[in-house]
Short mmCIF file of C-alpha atoms and ligand atoms in Angstrom, two decimals:
data_model
loop_
_atom_site.label_atom_id
_atom_site.label_comp_id
_atom_site.label_asym_id
_atom_site.label_seq_id
_atom_site.Cartn_x
_atom_site.Cartn_y
_atom_site.Cartn_z
CA MET V 1 22.76 -7.96 -5.99
CA THR V 2 21.68 -7.18 -2.43
CA LYS V 3 17.92 -7.35 -2.09
CA VAL V 4 16.65 -4.11 -0.54
CA ALA V 5 12.98 -3.21 -0.15
CA ILE V 6 11.26 -0.01 0.89
CA VAL V 7 7.77 -0.46 2.29
CA THR V 8 5.76 2.69 3.03
CA GLY V 9 3.13 2.69 5.78
CA ALA V 10 4.91 -0.31 7.31
CA GLY V 11 4.48 0.75 10.92
CA GLN V 12 1.35 -1.38 11.24
CA GLY V 13 -1.26 -3.38 9.37
CA ILE V 14 -0.65 -4.71 5.87
CA GLY V 15 2.61 -2.79 5.41
CA LEU V 16 4.08 -4.36 8.55
CA ALA V 17 3.07 -7.85 7.37
CA ILE V 18 4.72 -7.11 3.99
CA ALA V 19 7.92 -5.88 5.67
CA LYS V 20 8.08 -9.01 7.82
CA ARG V 21 7.54 -11.30 4.84
CA LEU V 22 10.12 -9.57 2.63
CA TYR V 23 12.65 -9.71 5.49
CA LYS V 24 11.97 -13.44 5.76
CA ASP V 25 12.54 -13.68 1.99
CA GLY V 26 16.05 -12.25 2.40
CA PHE V 27 15.47 -8.53 1.84
CA LYS V 28 17.01 -5.75 3.88
CA VAL V 29 13.90 -3.74 4.69
CA ALA V 30 13.21 -0.03 5.18
CA ILE V 31 10.09 0.78 7.17
CA LEU V 32 8.80 4.19 6.06
CA ASP V 33 5.94 5.68 8.08
CA TYR V 34 4.86 9.01 9.44
CA ASN V 35 4.30 7.37 12.79
CA THR V 36 7.92 7.44 13.99
CA GLN V 37 7.37 5.25 17.04
CA ALA V 38 5.50 2.57 15.08
CA ALA V 39 8.21 2.57 12.40
CA GLN V 40 10.98 2.25 14.98
CA ASP V 41 9.20 -0.54 16.84
CA ALA V 42 8.57 -2.39 13.58
CA ALA V 43 12.21 -2.11 12.48
CA ALA V 44 13.51 -3.11 15.90
CA GLY V 45 11.22 -6.15 15.82
CA LEU V 46 12.82 -7.31 12.56
CA SER V 47 16.57 -6.76 12.78
CA GLU V 48 19.18 -4.45 14.25
CA THR V 49 21.27 -4.48 11.11
CA ASP V 50 19.00 -5.32 8.18
CA ALA V 51 15.96 -3.17 8.96
CA VAL V 52 15.73 0.59 9.28
CA ALA V 53 12.95 3.00 10.21
CA VAL V 54 12.56 6.31 8.39
CA THR V 55 9.92 8.90 9.23
CA VAL V 56 8.18 10.23 6.15
CA ASP V 57 4.93 11.81 5.03
CA VAL V 58 4.46 10.17 1.64
CA SER V 59 2.24 13.02 0.44
CA LYS V 60 5.32 15.30 0.51
CA ARG V 61 7.52 14.77 -2.54
CA ASP V 62 10.72 16.14 -0.96
CA ASP V 63 10.20 14.00 2.16
CA VAL V 64 9.90 10.90 0.02
CA PHE V 65 13.05 11.65 -1.96
CA THR V 66 15.02 12.36 1.25
CA ALA V 67 13.77 9.13 2.84
CA PHE V 68 14.74 7.04 -0.21
CA ASP V 69 18.21 8.67 -0.25
CA LYS V 70 18.71 7.65 3.40
CA VAL V 71 17.77 4.05 2.65
CA VAL V 72 20.07 3.74 -0.36
CA GLU V 73 22.87 5.36 1.61
CA LYS V 74 22.42 2.86 4.43
CA PHE V 75 21.96 -0.36 2.46
CA GLY V 76 23.82 0.57 -0.76
CA ASP V 77 21.07 -0.67 -3.06
CA LEU V 78 17.34 -0.70 -3.78
CA THR V 79 15.45 -3.40 -5.66
CA VAL V 80 11.80 -3.30 -4.56
CA VAL V 81 9.49 -0.44 -3.57
CA VAL V 82 6.08 -1.09 -2.05
CA ASN V 83 3.93 2.06 -2.05
CA ASN V 84 1.53 0.83 0.61
CA ALA V 85 0.75 3.86 2.83
CA GLY V 86 -2.85 4.95 2.51
CA LEU V 87 -5.77 6.60 4.27
CA GLY V 88 -9.32 5.22 4.19
CA PRO V 89 -11.81 7.68 5.66
CA THR V 90 -15.52 7.05 5.22
CA THR V 91 -16.87 9.93 3.18
CA PRO V 92 -20.57 10.00 2.31
CA VAL V 93 -20.47 12.12 -0.83
CA GLU V 94 -22.34 15.12 0.63
CA THR V 95 -19.83 15.44 3.48
CA ILE V 96 -16.64 15.72 1.44
CA THR V 97 -14.59 18.85 2.02
CA GLU V 98 -11.83 20.33 -0.11
CA GLU V 99 -9.40 19.71 2.70
CA GLN V 100 -10.33 16.01 2.90
CA PHE V 101 -10.04 15.67 -0.86
CA LYS V 102 -6.53 17.12 -0.81
CA GLN V 103 -5.48 14.96 2.13
CA VAL V 104 -6.72 11.61 0.83
CA TYR V 105 -5.61 12.19 -2.77
CA GLY V 106 -2.31 13.63 -1.46
CA VAL V 107 -1.47 10.44 0.44
CA ASN V 108 -3.10 7.69 -1.64
CA VAL V 109 -2.34 9.08 -5.12
CA GLY V 110 0.47 11.59 -4.47
CA GLY V 111 2.31 9.11 -2.25
CA VAL V 112 2.27 6.50 -5.01
CA ILE V 113 3.49 8.94 -7.66
CA TRP V 114 6.34 10.26 -5.50
CA GLY V 115 7.31 6.71 -4.55
CA ILE V 116 7.43 5.73 -8.22
CA GLN V 117 9.52 8.79 -9.11
CA ALA V 118 12.02 8.21 -6.28
CA ALA V 119 12.24 4.50 -7.13
CA GLN V 120 12.90 5.25 -10.82
CA LYS V 121 15.62 7.76 -9.86
CA HIS V 122 17.47 5.27 -7.68
CA PHE V 123 17.04 2.21 -9.93
CA LYS V 124 18.53 4.27 -12.77
CA ALA V 125 21.42 5.61 -10.67
CA LEU V 126 22.17 2.09 -9.41
CA GLY V 127 22.25 0.82 -12.98
CA HIS V 128 19.56 -1.84 -12.75
CA GLY V 129 15.83 -2.31 -12.97
CA GLY V 130 13.48 -3.06 -10.11
CA LYS V 131 9.98 -3.75 -8.99
CA ILE V 132 7.38 -1.20 -7.90
CA ILE V 133 4.26 -2.47 -6.15
CA ASN V 134 1.35 -0.16 -5.32
CA ALA V 135 -1.59 -0.56 -2.92
CA SER V 136 -4.96 -0.44 -4.63
CA SER V 137 -8.06 -2.13 -3.16
CA GLN V 138 -11.10 -4.12 -4.20
CA ALA V 139 -12.70 -0.67 -3.73
CA GLY V 140 -10.44 0.42 -6.58
CA VAL V 141 -12.00 -2.22 -8.83
CA VAL V 142 -15.67 -1.67 -7.97
CA GLY V 143 -17.10 1.42 -6.28
CA ASN V 144 -17.86 0.83 -2.59
CA PRO V 145 -20.60 2.70 -0.70
CA GLU V 146 -19.59 5.83 1.23
CA LEU V 147 -16.03 5.69 -0.06
CA THR V 148 -16.08 8.31 -2.84
CA LEU V 149 -12.63 9.63 -1.99
CA TYR V 150 -11.06 6.30 -1.11
CA SER V 151 -12.45 4.34 -4.06
CA GLY V 152 -11.54 7.21 -6.38
CA THR V 153 -7.92 7.15 -5.22
CA LYS V 154 -7.68 3.37 -5.52
CA PHE V 155 -9.06 3.43 -9.09
CA ALA V 156 -6.39 6.08 -9.74
CA VAL V 157 -3.68 3.78 -8.41
CA ARG V 158 -4.67 1.11 -10.97
CA GLY V 159 -4.44 3.72 -13.73
CA ILE V 160 -1.07 4.99 -12.57
CA THR V 161 0.16 1.41 -12.33
CA GLN V 162 -0.82 0.71 -15.93
CA VAL V 163 0.68 3.94 -17.30
CA THR V 164 3.98 3.67 -15.43
CA ALA V 165 4.30 -0.04 -16.32
CA ARG V 166 4.38 1.14 -19.94
CA ASP V 167 6.63 4.16 -19.26
CA LEU V 168 9.23 2.37 -17.14
CA ALA V 169 9.50 -0.98 -18.92
CA LYS V 170 12.42 0.36 -20.96
CA ASP V 171 14.37 0.78 -17.69
CA GLY V 172 13.77 -2.84 -16.65
CA ILE V 173 11.17 -1.80 -14.09
CA THR V 174 7.91 -3.64 -13.54
CA VAL V 175 4.97 -1.87 -11.89
CA ASN V 176 2.09 -3.83 -10.40
CA ALA V 177 -0.56 -3.33 -7.75
CA PHE V 178 -2.34 -5.45 -5.15
CA ALA V 179 -5.99 -5.03 -4.31
CA PRO V 180 -6.88 -6.36 -0.86
CA GLY V 181 -10.44 -7.06 0.26
CA ILE V 182 -11.41 -6.74 3.90
CA VAL V 183 -8.24 -7.05 5.93
CA LYS V 184 -8.14 -7.17 9.71
CA THR V 185 -6.11 -3.97 10.28
CA PRO V 186 -6.68 -0.80 12.31
CA MET V 187 -7.80 0.96 9.11
CA MET V 188 -10.54 -1.56 8.41
CA TYR V 189 -11.82 -1.65 11.99
CA ASP V 190 -12.05 2.15 11.83
CA ILE V 191 -14.06 2.09 8.56
CA ALA V 192 -16.40 -0.60 9.93
CA HIS V 193 -16.93 1.44 13.10
CA ARG V 194 -17.96 4.54 11.12
CA VAL V 195 -20.19 2.68 8.64
CA GLY V 196 -21.93 1.00 11.60
CA LYS V 197 -22.27 4.31 13.45
CA ASN V 198 -23.75 6.07 10.38
CA ALA V 199 -26.42 3.34 10.24
CA GLY V 200 -27.05 3.36 14.00
CA LYS V 201 -25.49 -0.12 14.36
CA ASP V 202 -22.42 -1.60 16.01
CA ASP V 203 -18.88 -2.31 14.68
CA GLU V 204 -19.64 -5.97 14.03
CA TRP V 205 -22.56 -4.98 11.79
CA GLY V 206 -20.27 -2.51 10.00
CA MET V 207 -17.69 -5.22 9.31
CA GLN V 208 -20.36 -7.62 8.08
CA GLN V 209 -21.48 -5.09 5.45
CA PHE V 210 -18.10 -5.59 3.84
CA ALA V 211 -17.64 -9.26 4.75
CA LYS V 212 -20.89 -10.72 3.45
CA ASP V 213 -19.76 -11.01 -0.19
CA ILE V 214 -16.49 -12.86 0.41
CA THR V 215 -16.51 -16.15 -1.51
CA LEU V 216 -13.98 -17.75 0.84
CA GLN V 217 -16.21 -16.80 3.80
CA ARG V 218 -13.56 -15.26 5.99
CA LEU V 219 -11.97 -11.86 6.48
CA SER V 220 -8.41 -11.42 5.25
CA GLU V 221 -5.34 -11.59 7.46
CA PRO V 222 -2.60 -9.05 6.60
CA GLU V 223 -0.41 -12.07 5.78
CA ASP V 224 -2.78 -13.11 2.96
CA VAL V 225 -1.86 -9.85 1.24
CA ALA V 226 1.84 -10.12 2.11
CA ASN V 227 1.99 -13.51 0.38
CA VAL V 228 0.89 -11.98 -2.92
CA VAL V 229 3.20 -8.98 -2.52
CA ALA V 230 6.07 -11.45 -1.94
CA PHE V 231 5.24 -12.98 -5.35
CA LEU V 232 5.19 -9.52 -6.98
CA ALA V 233 8.52 -8.69 -5.29
CA GLY V 234 10.25 -11.90 -6.36
CA PRO V 235 11.53 -13.43 -9.63
CA ASP V 236 8.39 -15.50 -10.24
CA SER V 237 6.61 -12.29 -11.34
CA ASP V 238 9.30 -11.15 -13.78
CA TYR V 239 6.89 -11.47 -16.73
CA VAL V 240 4.04 -9.61 -15.00
CA THR V 241 3.59 -5.84 -15.30
CA GLY V 242 0.77 -3.30 -15.23
CA GLN V 243 -1.45 -5.71 -13.35
CA THR V 244 -3.59 -5.30 -10.26
CA LEU V 245 -3.87 -8.59 -8.42
CA LEU V 246 -7.04 -8.97 -6.38
CA VAL V 247 -6.34 -10.58 -2.99
CA ASP V 248 -9.88 -10.42 -1.65
CA GLY V 249 -11.04 -13.97 -1.04
CA GLY V 250 -13.20 -13.73 -4.16
CA MET V 251 -15.20 -10.54 -3.59
CA GLN V 252 -14.70 -9.38 -7.18
CA PHE V 253 -14.00 -11.59 -10.16
CA HIS V 254 -11.97 -10.11 -13.00
P1 NAD Q 301 -3.45 1.08 8.39
O1 NAD Q 301 -4.17 2.37 8.60
O2 NAD Q 301 -3.67 -0.01 9.38
O3 NAD Q 301 -1.88 1.37 8.27
C1 NAD Q 301 -1.41 2.37 7.40
C2 NAD Q 301 -0.04 2.81 7.80
O4 NAD Q 301 0.33 3.88 6.90
C3 NAD Q 301 0.04 3.38 9.22
O5 NAD Q 301 1.20 2.87 9.88
C4 NAD Q 301 0.15 4.89 9.01
O6 NAD Q 301 0.88 5.55 10.02
C5 NAD Q 301 0.85 4.97 7.66
N1 NAD Q 301 0.57 6.22 6.95
C6 NAD Q 301 -0.63 6.80 6.76
N2 NAD Q 301 -0.47 7.97 6.11
C7 NAD Q 301 0.85 8.11 5.87
C8 NAD Q 301 1.62 9.11 5.24
N3 NAD Q 301 1.08 10.22 4.74
N4 NAD Q 301 2.95 8.91 5.14
C9 NAD Q 301 3.52 7.83 5.67
N5 NAD Q 301 2.85 6.85 6.29
C10 NAD Q 301 1.52 7.00 6.39
O7 NAD Q 301 -3.81 0.60 6.91
P2 NAD Q 301 -3.84 -0.87 6.27
O8 NAD Q 301 -5.19 -1.43 6.44
O9 NAD Q 301 -2.65 -1.66 6.68
O10 NAD Q 301 -3.73 -0.48 4.73
C11 NAD Q 301 -2.50 -0.48 4.00
C12 NAD Q 301 -2.82 -0.19 2.54
O11 NAD Q 301 -3.69 -1.22 2.05
C13 NAD Q 301 -3.52 1.12 2.31
O12 NAD Q 301 -3.09 1.72 1.12
C14 NAD Q 301 -4.98 0.71 2.19
O13 NAD Q 301 -5.71 1.64 1.45
C15 NAD Q 301 -4.85 -0.64 1.50
N6 NAD Q 301 -6.03 -1.47 1.71
C16 NAD Q 301 -6.41 -1.88 2.97
C17 NAD Q 301 -7.54 -2.69 3.11
C18 NAD Q 301 -8.01 -3.19 4.45
O14 NAD Q 301 -9.02 -3.90 4.50
N7 NAD Q 301 -7.36 -2.90 5.55
C19 NAD Q 301 -8.26 -3.08 1.99
C20 NAD Q 301 -7.85 -2.65 0.75
C21 NAD Q 301 -6.73 -1.85 0.63
#
């Protein structure tokens, strides 16, 4: 069986590190992102033949189905789907608008549900099982300050992961999640900037608010997360489903 992986939000950050790692592990890789240029650069940086960029807004169900169809048409198979795309705005509870709620839940929760649906459709049509891997967060395990929307969506991802692990097991599909801690990506620098600004402090102070409880005493590299996703994408995790693996340097113990 050809190994083919779709990684959403793989134009930068954690998704890009996952795409690179899965390519190294022998997967043909589809980089799905709504930032077309970033997706194309990422795919070009991997391979001319075994990587492809597809523009998609994961909050739009039809977009997601069309993007998955393109990937299966190009590579002829699909074995792993990583629903990684996500938004992480800082939202002190009193500031949350209906529009923000719809946007963040649309991407972080909707994007995961549409990705699971499209994966199930293709695995079934291809006549084999597969692995679905969703992005939660340590903020989806314990509530984090000023992240009502974000933490809420990441708790939801753990719930969806557990339910769909039960629902899809009969089709030979495992569903797991990864929960990163504080990863050095554009998203995290942006959150740290806004938390610092809200407190009248600088970015470094903002980052330290998240970093101070890390047992391993260092921030996470995107590759730390990609290593665990590689495990969830490979045969060593065949007997693991419904789980959320914390990859946070020991911020939360569960
Ligand atoms: P990032 O913002 O650096 O990258 C996210 C990528 O997703 C970008 O390329 C962006 O264009 C894409 N994207 C955003 N919305 C999209 C949409 N609607 N459709 C398609 N693509 C979209 O983020 P990151 O830090 O690499 O985070 C990746 C995932 O890991 C997210 O789900 C995030 O919540 C989760 N996470 C990150 C951290 C961290 O510390 N950075 C911690 C815990 C969890």
